[in-house]
Amino acid sequence: MSQESLKRRVESWMTGQMPIIQMHGGRSVVREADPDTGTVTVELGGACAGCGISDLTAQNIKRDMIVEFDDVDEVHVLVPSTGEQGDSTVEGGRGGELQHATEHPNHF
């Protein structure tokens, strides 16, 4: 299976999850979906940055995606350290670059 095909399937799945994320003003984008390694990287943006339940959202995405996709073995969910919104905000499986930091203990 091609990388683009897996990415499209994951983006479609994430779009289906968006009502839950959007209820809290959050957004998402699939940054990587590698069928060779089974690794998917999703980035959360918008109100997810600094949200008290973003770690729970990330855990749910990881768990549910591994259950949903037989060819996905590992899921990384990045939560940006900024709450920046606008042109660079991720949305509905699409978006621009967001800056994120890894020094925070709840950063995935």
PDB file of N, CA and C in Angstrom:
ATOM      1  N   MET A   1       0.847  -1.179   0.000  1.00  0.00           N
ATOM      2  CA  MET A   1       0.000   0.000   0.000  1.00  0.00           C
ATOM      3  C   MET A   1       0.890   1.239   0.000  1.00  0.00           C
ATOM      4  N   SER A   2       0.496   2.240  -0.772  1.00  0.00           N
ATOM      5  CA  SER A   2       1.315   3.436  -0.895  1.00  0.00           C
ATOM      6  C   SER A   2       1.150   4.349   0.323  1.00  0.00           C
ATOM      7  N   GLN A   3       2.177   5.181   0.520  1.00  0.00           N
ATOM      8  CA  GLN A   3       2.146   6.131   1.620  1.00  0.00           C
ATOM      9  C   GLN A   3       0.967   7.077   1.464  1.00  0.00           C
ATOM     10  N   GLU A   4       0.710   7.548   0.242  1.00  0.00           N
ATOM     11  CA  GLU A   4      -0.377   8.494   0.011  1.00  0.00           C
ATOM     12  C   GLU A   4      -1.727   7.857   0.313  1.00  0.00           C
ATOM     13  N   SER A   5      -1.881   6.593  -0.011  1.00  0.00           N
ATOM     14  CA  SER A   5      -3.139   5.909   0.250  1.00  0.00           C
ATOM     15  C   SER A   5      -3.401   5.803   1.756  1.00  0.00           C
ATOM     16  N   LEU A   6      -2.402   5.415   2.518  1.00  0.00           N
ATOM     17  CA  LEU A   6      -2.561   5.336   3.970  1.00  0.00           C
ATOM     18  C   LEU A   6      -2.850   6.716   4.532  1.00  0.00           C
ATOM     19  N   LYS A   7      -2.140   7.725   4.044  1.00  0.00           N
ATOM     20  CA  LYS A   7      -2.363   9.081   4.535  1.00  0.00           C
ATOM     21  C   LYS A   7      -3.802   9.530   4.255  1.00  0.00           C
ATOM     22  N   ARG A   8      -4.296   9.245   3.073  1.00  0.00           N
ATOM     23  CA  ARG A   8      -5.684   9.609   2.738  1.00  0.00           C
ATOM     24  C   ARG A   8      -6.677   8.907   3.661  1.00  0.00           C
ATOM     25  N   ARG A   9      -6.444   7.639   3.924  1.00  0.00           N
ATOM     26  CA  ARG A   9      -7.345   6.899   4.813  1.00  0.00           C
ATOM     27  C   ARG A   9      -7.311   7.444   6.230  1.00  0.00           C
ATOM     28  N   VAL A  10      -6.113   7.772   6.718  1.00  0.00           N
ATOM     29  CA  VAL A  10      -5.976   8.322   8.064  1.00  0.00           C
ATOM     30  C   VAL A  10      -6.607   9.712   8.126  1.00  0.00           C
ATOM     31  N   GLU A  11      -6.386  10.538   7.098  1.00  0.00           N
ATOM     32  CA  GLU A  11      -7.004  11.870   7.069  1.00  0.00           C
ATOM     33  C   GLU A  11      -8.523  11.761   7.077  1.00  0.00           C
ATOM     34  N   SER A  12      -9.051  10.821   6.319  1.00  0.00           N
ATOM     35  CA  SER A  12     -10.498  10.619   6.286  1.00  0.00           C
ATOM     36  C   SER A  12     -11.007  10.207   7.664  1.00  0.00           C
ATOM     37  N   TRP A  13     -10.285   9.323   8.324  1.00  0.00           N
ATOM     38  CA  TRP A  13     -10.653   8.885   9.670  1.00  0.00           C
ATOM     39  C   TRP A  13     -10.603  10.056  10.652  1.00  0.00           C
ATOM     40  N   MET A  14      -9.534  10.858  10.569  1.00  0.00           N
ATOM     41  CA  MET A  14      -9.406  12.018  11.464  1.00  0.00           C
ATOM     42  C   MET A  14     -10.533  13.018  11.216  1.00  0.00           C
ATOM     43  N   THR A  15     -10.909  13.217   9.958  1.00  0.00           N
ATOM     44  CA  THR A  15     -12.009  14.133   9.645  1.00  0.00           C
ATOM     45  C   THR A  15     -13.281  13.643  10.319  1.00  0.00           C
ATOM     46  N   GLY A  16     -13.477  12.342  10.373  1.00  0.00           N
ATOM     47  CA  GLY A  16     -14.634  11.788  11.072  1.00  0.00           C
ATOM     48  C   GLY A  16     -14.578  12.027  12.566  1.00  0.00           C
ATOM     49  N   GLN A  17     -13.371  12.185  13.096  1.00  0.00           N
ATOM     50  CA  GLN A  17     -13.197  12.452  14.519  1.00  0.00           C
ATOM     51  C   GLN A  17     -13.290  13.942  14.846  1.00  0.00           C
ATOM     52  N   MET A  18     -13.254  14.776  13.818  1.00  0.00           N
ATOM     53  CA  MET A  18     -13.192  16.225  14.012  1.00  0.00           C
ATOM     54  C   MET A  18     -14.340  16.808  14.829  1.00  0.00           C
ATOM     55  N   PRO A  19     -15.565  16.298  14.762  1.00  0.00           N
ATOM     56  CA  PRO A  19     -16.609  16.909  15.602  1.00  0.00           C
ATOM     57  C   PRO A  19     -16.226  16.930  17.079  1.00  0.00           C
ATOM     58  N   ILE A  20     -15.574  15.877  17.545  1.00  0.00           N
ATOM     59  CA  ILE A  20     -15.142  15.826  18.943  1.00  0.00           C
ATOM     60  C   ILE A  20     -14.060  16.867  19.193  1.00  0.00           C
ATOM     61  N   ILE A  21     -13.077  16.913  18.308  1.00  0.00           N
ATOM     62  CA  ILE A  21     -11.970  17.859  18.462  1.00  0.00           C
ATOM     63  C   ILE A  21     -12.453  19.288  18.268  1.00  0.00           C
ATOM     64  N   GLN A  22     -13.277  19.511  17.243  1.00  0.00           N
ATOM     65  CA  GLN A  22     -13.750  20.863  16.952  1.00  0.00           C
ATOM     66  C   GLN A  22     -14.654  21.420  18.047  1.00  0.00           C
ATOM     67  N   MET A  23     -15.365  20.558  18.770  1.00  0.00           N
ATOM     68  CA  MET A  23     -16.222  21.044  19.854  1.00  0.00           C
ATOM     69  C   MET A  23     -15.427  21.888  20.843  1.00  0.00           C
ATOM     70  N   HIS A  24     -14.159  21.576  20.945  1.00  0.00           N
ATOM     71  CA  HIS A  24     -13.299  22.307  21.874  1.00  0.00           C
ATOM     72  C   HIS A  24     -12.396  23.313  21.160  1.00  0.00           C
ATOM     73  N   GLY A  25     -12.672  23.578  19.884  1.00  0.00           N
ATOM     74  CA  GLY A  25     -11.885  24.558  19.139  1.00  0.00           C
ATOM     75  C   GLY A  25     -10.559  24.033  18.622  1.00  0.00           C
ATOM     76  N   GLY A  26     -10.394  22.718  18.622  1.00  0.00           N
ATOM     77  CA  GLY A  26      -9.142  22.124  18.161  1.00  0.00           C
ATOM     78  C   GLY A  26      -9.173  21.805  16.684  1.00  0.00           C
ATOM     79  N   ARG A  27      -8.003  21.489  16.152  1.00  0.00           N
ATOM     80  CA  ARG A  27      -7.851  21.144  14.747  1.00  0.00           C
ATOM     81  C   ARG A  27      -6.787  20.045  14.647  1.00  0.00           C
ATOM     82  N   SER A  28      -6.738  19.367  13.498  1.00  0.00           N
ATOM     83  CA  SER A  28      -5.748  18.303  13.345  1.00  0.00           C
ATOM     84  C   SER A  28      -5.244  18.235  11.909  1.00  0.00           C
ATOM     85  N   VAL A  29      -4.060  17.649  11.757  1.00  0.00           N
ATOM     86  CA  VAL A  29      -3.486  17.382  10.444  1.00  0.00           C
ATOM     87  C   VAL A  29      -2.641  16.114  10.550  1.00  0.00           C
ATOM     88  N   VAL A  30      -2.664  15.313   9.501  1.00  0.00           N
ATOM     89  CA  VAL A  30      -1.826  14.116   9.439  1.00  0.00           C
ATOM     90  C   VAL A  30      -0.514  14.539   8.795  1.00  0.00           C
ATOM     91  N   ARG A  31       0.568  14.488   9.540  1.00  0.00           N
ATOM     92  CA  ARG A  31       1.881  14.901   9.047  1.00  0.00           C
ATOM     93  C   ARG A  31       2.609  13.765   8.352  1.00  0.00           C
ATOM     94  N   GLU A  32       2.385  12.523   8.813  1.00  0.00           N
ATOM     95  CA  GLU A  32       3.091  11.378   8.229  1.00  0.00           C
ATOM     96  C   GLU A  32       2.205  10.149   8.355  1.00  0.00           C
ATOM     97  N   ALA A  33       2.249   9.311   7.347  1.00  0.00           N
ATOM     98  CA  ALA A  33       1.588   8.012   7.385  1.00  0.00           C
ATOM     99  C   ALA A  33       2.434   7.068   6.531  1.00  0.00           C
ATOM    100  N   ASP A  34       3.320   6.345   7.166  1.00  0.00           N
ATOM    101  CA  ASP A  34       4.284   5.497   6.467  1.00  0.00           C
ATOM    102  C   ASP A  34       3.831   4.039   6.504  1.00  0.00           C
ATOM    103  N   PRO A  35       3.376   3.503   5.369  1.00  0.00           N
ATOM    104  CA  PRO A  35       2.899   2.118   5.358  1.00  0.00           C
ATOM    105  C   PRO A  35       4.015   1.095   5.565  1.00  0.00           C
ATOM    106  N   ASP A  36       5.261   1.464   5.289  1.00  0.00           N
ATOM    107  CA  ASP A  36       6.373   0.528   5.467  1.00  0.00           C
ATOM    108  C   ASP A  36       6.686   0.291   6.945  1.00  0.00           C
ATOM    109  N   THR A  37       6.587   1.332   7.741  1.00  0.00           N
ATOM    110  CA  THR A  37       6.882   1.200   9.171  1.00  0.00           C
ATOM    111  C   THR A  37       5.625   1.099  10.023  1.00  0.00           C
ATOM    112  N   GLY A  38       4.465   1.447   9.444  1.00  0.00           N
ATOM    113  CA  GLY A  38       3.218   1.452  10.208  1.00  0.00           C
ATOM    114  C   GLY A  38       3.124   2.614  11.170  1.00  0.00           C
ATOM    115  N   THR A  39       3.885   3.675  10.892  1.00  0.00           N
ATOM    116  CA  THR A  39       3.937   4.842  11.765  1.00  0.00           C
ATOM    117  C   THR A  39       3.093   5.985  11.210  1.00  0.00           C
ATOM    118  N   VAL A  40       2.291   6.575  12.080  1.00  0.00           N
ATOM    119  CA  VAL A  40       1.469   7.734  11.729  1.00  0.00           C
ATOM    120  C   VAL A  40       1.785   8.850  12.715  1.00  0.00           C
ATOM    121  N   THR A  41       1.921  10.072  12.186  1.00  0.00           N
ATOM    122  CA  THR A  41       2.120  11.243  13.030  1.00  0.00           C
ATOM    123  C   THR A  41       0.989  12.225  12.747  1.00  0.00           C
ATOM    124  N   VAL A  42       0.282  12.583  13.809  1.00  0.00           N
ATOM    125  CA  VAL A  42      -0.822  13.530  13.741  1.00  0.00           C
ATOM    126  C   VAL A  42      -0.444  14.723  14.596  1.00  0.00           C
ATOM    127  N   GLU A  43      -0.776  15.915  14.112  1.00  0.00           N
ATOM    128  CA  GLU A  43      -0.509  17.127  14.876  1.00  0.00           C
ATOM    129  C   GLU A  43      -1.826  17.805  15.204  1.00  0.00           C
ATOM    130  N   LEU A  44      -1.986  18.157  16.472  1.00  0.00           N
ATOM    131  CA  LEU A  44      -3.165  18.889  16.917  1.00  0.00           C
ATOM    132  C   LEU A  44      -2.830  20.360  17.019  1.00  0.00           C
ATOM    133  N   GLY A  45      -3.792  21.213  16.697  1.00  0.00           N
ATOM    134  CA  GLY A  45      -3.573  22.651  16.756  1.00  0.00           C
ATOM    135  C   GLY A  45      -4.795  23.354  17.279  1.00  0.00           C
ATOM    136  N   GLY A  46      -4.849  24.654  17.047  1.00  0.00           N
ATOM    137  CA  GLY A  46      -5.967  25.449  17.549  1.00  0.00           C
ATOM    138  C   GLY A  46      -6.005  25.418  19.063  1.00  0.00           C
ATOM    139  N   ALA A  47      -7.192  25.225  19.605  1.00  0.00           N
ATOM    140  CA  ALA A  47      -7.366  25.245  21.050  1.00  0.00           C
ATOM    141  C   ALA A  47      -6.772  24.024  21.743  1.00  0.00           C
ATOM    142  N   CYS A  48      -6.323  23.024  20.983  1.00  0.00           N
ATOM    143  CA  CYS A  48      -5.684  21.859  21.601  1.00  0.00           C
ATOM    144  C   CYS A  48      -4.387  22.257  22.310  1.00  0.00           C
ATOM    145  N   ALA A  49      -3.719  23.291  21.791  1.00  0.00           N
ATOM    146  CA  ALA A  49      -2.490  23.775  22.421  1.00  0.00           C
ATOM    147  C   ALA A  49      -2.842  24.366  23.779  1.00  0.00           C
ATOM    148  N   GLY A  50      -2.302  23.805  24.811  1.00  0.00           N
ATOM    149  CA  GLY A  50      -2.547  24.295  26.154  1.00  0.00           C
ATOM    150  C   GLY A  50      -3.839  23.788  26.776  1.00  0.00           C
ATOM    151  N   CYS A  51      -4.587  22.957  26.072  1.00  0.00           N
ATOM    152  CA  CYS A  51      -5.844  22.428  26.597  1.00  0.00           C
ATOM    153  C   CYS A  51      -5.553  21.373  27.657  1.00  0.00           C
ATOM    154  N   GLY A  52      -6.300  21.392  28.729  1.00  0.00           N
ATOM    155  CA  GLY A  52      -6.112  20.449  29.825  1.00  0.00           C
ATOM    156  C   GLY A  52      -6.434  19.016  29.472  1.00  0.00           C
ATOM    157  N   ILE A  53      -7.208  18.786  28.406  1.00  0.00           N
ATOM    158  CA  ILE A  53      -7.538  17.410  28.031  1.00  0.00           C
ATOM    159  C   ILE A  53      -6.858  16.974  26.734  1.00  0.00           C
ATOM    160  N   SER A  54      -5.907  17.777  26.239  1.00  0.00           N
ATOM    161  CA  SER A  54      -5.232  17.397  24.996  1.00  0.00           C
ATOM    162  C   SER A  54      -4.470  16.088  25.141  1.00  0.00           C
ATOM    163  N   ASP A  55      -3.959  15.790  26.344  1.00  0.00           N
ATOM    164  CA  ASP A  55      -3.269  14.510  26.536  1.00  0.00           C
ATOM    165  C   ASP A  55      -4.247  13.346  26.439  1.00  0.00           C
ATOM    166  N   LEU A  56      -5.466  13.514  26.946  1.00  0.00           N
ATOM    167  CA  LEU A  56      -6.493  12.481  26.826  1.00  0.00           C
ATOM    168  C   LEU A  56      -6.920  12.313  25.370  1.00  0.00           C
ATOM    169  N   THR A  57      -7.077  13.425  24.663  1.00  0.00           N
ATOM    170  CA  THR A  57      -7.411  13.372  23.240  1.00  0.00           C
ATOM    171  C   THR A  57      -6.326  12.618  22.474  1.00  0.00           C
ATOM    172  N   ALA A  58      -5.071  12.924  22.765  1.00  0.00           N
ATOM    173  CA  ALA A  58      -3.948  12.258  22.093  1.00  0.00           C
ATOM    174  C   ALA A  58      -3.953  10.761  22.386  1.00  0.00           C
ATOM    175  N   GLN A  59      -4.181  10.379  23.631  1.00  0.00           N
ATOM    176  CA  GLN A  59      -4.226   8.962  23.989  1.00  0.00           C
ATOM    177  C   GLN A  59      -5.363   8.250  23.252  1.00  0.00           C
ATOM    178  N   ASN A  60      -6.515   8.893  23.164  1.00  0.00           N
ATOM    179  CA  ASN A  60      -7.653   8.302  22.461  1.00  0.00           C
ATOM    180  C   ASN A  60      -7.367   8.133  20.977  1.00  0.00           C
ATOM    181  N   ILE A  61      -6.742   9.140  20.368  1.00  0.00           N
ATOM    182  CA  ILE A  61      -6.385   9.043  18.948  1.00  0.00           C
ATOM    183  C   ILE A  61      -5.434   7.876  18.737  1.00  0.00           C
ATOM    184  N   LYS A  62      -4.403   7.777  19.578  1.00  0.00           N
ATOM    185  CA  LYS A  62      -3.433   6.684  19.452  1.00  0.00           C
ATOM    186  C   LYS A  62      -4.119   5.327  19.561  1.00  0.00           C
ATOM    187  N   ARG A  63      -4.901   5.143  20.603  1.00  0.00           N
ATOM    188  CA  ARG A  63      -5.568   3.862  20.831  1.00  0.00           C
ATOM    189  C   ARG A  63      -6.530   3.521  19.703  1.00  0.00           C
ATOM    190  N   ASP A  64      -7.393   4.471  19.354  1.00  0.00           N
ATOM    191  CA  ASP A  64      -8.425   4.212  18.356  1.00  0.00           C
ATOM    192  C   ASP A  64      -7.844   3.974  16.971  1.00  0.00           C
ATOM    193  N   MET A  65      -6.791   4.702  16.626  1.00  0.00           N
ATOM    194  CA  MET A  65      -6.202   4.548  15.299  1.00  0.00           C
ATOM    195  C   MET A  65      -5.537   3.175  15.146  1.00  0.00           C
ATOM    196  N   ILE A  66      -4.880   2.714  16.188  1.00  0.00           N
ATOM    197  CA  ILE A  66      -4.239   1.392  16.129  1.00  0.00           C
ATOM    198  C   ILE A  66      -5.302   0.302  16.007  1.00  0.00           C
ATOM    199  N   VAL A  67      -6.435   0.480  16.670  1.00  0.00           N
ATOM    200  CA  VAL A  67      -7.528  -0.487  16.565  1.00  0.00           C
ATOM    201  C   VAL A  67      -8.167  -0.433  15.179  1.00  0.00           C
ATOM    202  N   GLU A  68      -8.331   0.766  14.645  1.00  0.00           N
ATOM    203  CA  GLU A  68      -9.027   0.970  13.371  1.00  0.00           C
ATOM    204  C   GLU A  68      -8.235   0.498  12.156  1.00  0.00           C
ATOM    205  N   PHE A  69      -6.910   0.666  12.181  1.00  0.00           N
ATOM    206  CA  PHE A  69      -6.070   0.372  11.015  1.00  0.00           C
ATOM    207  C   PHE A  69      -5.126  -0.787  11.320  1.00  0.00           C
ATOM    208  N   ASP A  70      -5.305  -1.894  10.606  1.00  0.00           N
ATOM    209  CA  ASP A  70      -4.436  -3.053  10.793  1.00  0.00           C
ATOM    210  C   ASP A  70      -2.990  -2.754  10.424  1.00  0.00           C
ATOM    211  N   ASP A  71      -2.779  -1.813   9.494  1.00  0.00           N
ATOM    212  CA  ASP A  71      -1.427  -1.520   9.028  1.00  0.00           C
ATOM    213  C   ASP A  71      -0.755  -0.383   9.800  1.00  0.00           C
ATOM    214  N   VAL A  72      -1.363   0.064  10.897  1.00  0.00           N
ATOM    215  CA  VAL A  72      -0.761   1.102  11.740  1.00  0.00           C
ATOM    216  C   VAL A  72      -0.346   0.465  13.063  1.00  0.00           C
ATOM    217  N   ASP A  73       0.958   0.570  13.366  1.00  0.00           N
ATOM    218  CA  ASP A  73       1.508  -0.024  14.580  1.00  0.00           C
ATOM    219  C   ASP A  73       1.909   1.014  15.623  1.00  0.00           C
ATOM    220  N   GLU A  74       2.179   2.215  15.161  1.00  0.00           N
ATOM    221  CA  GLU A  74       2.673   3.256  16.072  1.00  0.00           C
ATOM    222  C   GLU A  74       2.078   4.592  15.664  1.00  0.00           C
ATOM    223  N   VAL A  75       1.572   5.333  16.660  1.00  0.00           N
ATOM    224  CA  VAL A  75       0.961   6.637  16.398  1.00  0.00           C
ATOM    225  C   VAL A  75       1.609   7.668  17.306  1.00  0.00           C
ATOM    226  N   HIS A  76       2.043   8.762  16.699  1.00  0.00           N
ATOM    227  CA  HIS A  76       2.591   9.897  17.443  1.00  0.00           C
ATOM    228  C   HIS A  76       1.601  11.045  17.300  1.00  0.00           C
ATOM    229  N   VAL A  77       1.258  11.670  18.411  1.00  0.00           N
ATOM    230  CA  VAL A  77       0.375  12.836  18.376  1.00  0.00           C
ATOM    231  C   VAL A  77       1.149  14.007  18.949  1.00  0.00           C
ATOM    232  N   LEU A  78       1.366  15.014  18.118  1.00  0.00           N
ATOM    233  CA  LEU A  78       2.094  16.220  18.521  1.00  0.00           C
ATOM    234  C   LEU A  78       1.096  17.287  18.914  1.00  0.00           C
ATOM    235  N   VAL A  79       1.348  17.938  20.027  1.00  0.00           N
ATOM    236  CA  VAL A  79       0.522  19.046  20.478  1.00  0.00           C
ATOM    237  C   VAL A  79       1.423  20.273  20.536  1.00  0.00           C
ATOM    238  N   PRO A  80       1.155  21.294  19.701  1.00  0.00           N
ATOM    239  CA  PRO A  80       2.029  22.467  19.678  1.00  0.00           C
ATOM    240  C   PRO A  80       1.995  23.222  20.990  1.00  0.00           C
ATOM    241  N   SER A  81       3.098  23.879  21.280  1.00  0.00           N
ATOM    242  CA  SER A  81       3.190  24.640  22.521  1.00  0.00           C
ATOM    243  C   SER A  81       2.565  26.018  22.386  1.00  0.00           C
ATOM    244  N   THR A  82       2.177  26.409  21.167  1.00  0.00           N
ATOM    245  CA  THR A  82       1.526  27.696  20.971  1.00  0.00           C
ATOM    246  C   THR A  82       0.070  27.482  20.630  1.00  0.00           C
ATOM    247  N   GLY A  83      -0.758  28.447  20.961  1.00  0.00           N
ATOM    248  CA  GLY A  83      -2.164  28.383  20.616  1.00  0.00           C
ATOM    249  C   GLY A  83      -2.449  29.217  19.385  1.00  0.00           C
ATOM    250  N   GLU A  84      -1.422  29.423  18.560  1.00  0.00           N
ATOM    251  CA  GLU A  84      -1.533  30.280  17.383  1.00  0.00           C
ATOM    252  C   GLU A  84      -2.650  29.797  16.472  1.00  0.00           C
ATOM    253  N   GLN A  85      -3.462  30.743  16.015  1.00  0.00           N
ATOM    254  CA  GLN A  85      -4.526  30.425  15.081  1.00  0.00           C
ATOM    255  C   GLN A  85      -4.411  31.334  13.879  1.00  0.00           C
ATOM    256  N   GLY A  86      -4.996  30.931  12.776  1.00  0.00           N
ATOM    257  CA  GLY A  86      -4.930  31.731  11.558  1.00  0.00           C
ATOM    258  C   GLY A  86      -4.483  30.868  10.409  1.00  0.00           C
ATOM    259  N   ASP A  87      -3.723  31.432   9.474  1.00  0.00           N
ATOM    260  CA  ASP A  87      -3.314  30.691   8.284  1.00  0.00           C
ATOM    261  C   ASP A  87      -2.492  29.459   8.605  1.00  0.00           C
ATOM    262  N   SER A  88      -1.743  29.488   9.690  1.00  0.00           N
ATOM    263  CA  SER A  88      -0.872  28.354   9.991  1.00  0.00           C
ATOM    264  C   SER A  88      -1.565  27.313  10.866  1.00  0.00           C
ATOM    265  N   THR A  89      -2.835  27.502  11.158  1.00  0.00           N
ATOM    266  CA  THR A  89      -3.551  26.562  12.009  1.00  0.00           C
ATOM    267  C   THR A  89      -3.963  25.345  11.205  1.00  0.00           C
ATOM    268  N   VAL A  90      -3.781  24.180  11.775  1.00  0.00           N
ATOM    269  CA  VAL A  90      -4.182  22.961  11.101  1.00  0.00           C
ATOM    270  C   VAL A  90      -5.689  22.828  11.172  1.00  0.00           C
ATOM    271  N   GLU A  91      -6.273  22.248  10.134  1.00  0.00           N
ATOM    272  CA  GLU A  91      -7.728  22.124  10.126  1.00  0.00           C
ATOM    273  C   GLU A  91      -8.173  20.983   9.224  1.00  0.00           C
ATOM    274  N   GLY A  92      -9.015  20.129   9.756  1.00  0.00           N
ATOM    275  CA  GLY A  92      -9.678  19.106   8.966  1.00  0.00           C
ATOM    276  C   GLY A  92      -8.759  18.225   8.141  1.00  0.00           C
ATOM    277  N   GLY A  93      -7.602  17.864   8.691  1.00  0.00           N
ATOM    278  CA  GLY A  93      -6.684  17.020   7.952  1.00  0.00           C
ATOM    279  C   GLY A  93      -5.776  17.796   7.028  1.00  0.00           C
ATOM    280  N   ARG A  94      -5.860  19.140   7.051  1.00  0.00           N
ATOM    281  CA  ARG A  94      -5.009  19.976   6.207  1.00  0.00           C
ATOM    282  C   ARG A  94      -4.475  21.113   7.068  1.00  0.00           C
ATOM    283  N   GLY A  95      -3.389  21.728   6.663  1.00  0.00           N
ATOM    284  CA  GLY A  95      -2.926  22.893   7.399  1.00  0.00           C
ATOM    285  C   GLY A  95      -1.483  23.216   7.139  1.00  0.00           C
ATOM    286  N   GLY A  96      -1.046  24.312   7.702  1.00  0.00           N
ATOM    287  CA  GLY A  96       0.317  24.766   7.540  1.00  0.00           C
ATOM    288  C   GLY A  96       1.193  24.258   8.657  1.00  0.00           C
ATOM    289  N   GLU A  97       2.393  24.764   8.676  1.00  0.00           N
ATOM    290  CA  GLU A  97       3.348  24.352   9.688  1.00  0.00           C
ATOM    291  C   GLU A  97       3.036  25.031  11.013  1.00  0.00           C
ATOM    292  N   LEU A  98       3.112  24.276  12.078  1.00  0.00           N
ATOM    293  CA  LEU A  98       2.977  24.824  13.419  1.00  0.00           C
ATOM    294  C   LEU A  98       4.273  24.555  14.161  1.00  0.00           C
ATOM    295  N   GLN A  99       4.650  25.480  14.995  1.00  0.00           N
ATOM    296  CA  GLN A  99       5.831  25.260  15.812  1.00  0.00           C
ATOM    297  C   GLN A  99       5.392  24.545  17.073  1.00  0.00           C
ATOM    298  N   HIS A 100       6.191  23.571  17.496  1.00  0.00           N
ATOM    299  CA  HIS A 100       5.900  22.885  18.736  1.00  0.00           C
ATOM    300  C   HIS A 100       7.203  22.594  19.454  1.00  0.00           C
ATOM    301  N   ALA A 101       7.103  22.513  20.745  1.00  0.00           N
ATOM    302  CA  ALA A 101       8.279  22.266  21.559  1.00  0.00           C
ATOM    303  C   ALA A 101       8.171  20.880  22.177  1.00  0.00           C
ATOM    304  N   THR A 102       9.298  20.280  22.500  1.00  0.00           N
ATOM    305  CA  THR A 102       9.289  18.946  23.089  1.00  0.00           C
ATOM    306  C   THR A 102       9.692  18.969  24.548  1.00  0.00           C
ATOM    307  N   GLU A 103       9.957  20.143  25.102  1.00  0.00           N
ATOM    308  CA  GLU A 103      10.423  20.177  26.481  1.00  0.00           C
ATOM    309  C   GLU A 103       9.314  19.972  27.497  1.00  0.00           C
ATOM    310  N   HIS A 104       8.061  20.151  27.098  1.00  0.00           N
ATOM    311  CA  HIS A 104       6.931  19.987  28.015  1.00  0.00           C
ATOM    312  C   HIS A 104       6.680  18.507  28.246  1.00  0.00           C
ATOM    313  N   PRO A 105       6.472  18.080  29.490  1.00  0.00           N
ATOM    314  CA  PRO A 105       6.318  16.646  29.786  1.00  0.00           C
ATOM    315  C   PRO A 105       5.057  16.037  29.154  1.00  0.00           C
ATOM    316  N   ASN A 106       4.046  16.838  28.819  1.00  0.00           N
ATOM    317  CA  ASN A 106       2.838  16.290  28.208  1.00  0.00           C
ATOM    318  C   ASN A 106       2.881  16.343  26.696  1.00  0.00           C
ATOM    319  N   HIS A 107       4.022  16.709  26.121  1.00  0.00           N
ATOM    320  CA  HIS A 107       4.142  16.775  24.670  1.00  0.00           C
ATOM    321  C   HIS A 107       4.291  15.373  24.107  1.00  0.00           C
ATOM    322  N   PHE A 108       3.497  15.072  23.099  1.00  0.00           N
ATOM    323  CA  PHE A 108       3.562  13.739  22.495  1.00  0.00           C
ATOM    324  C   PHE A 108       4.366  13.839  21.243  1.00  0.00           C
TER     325      PHE A 108
END
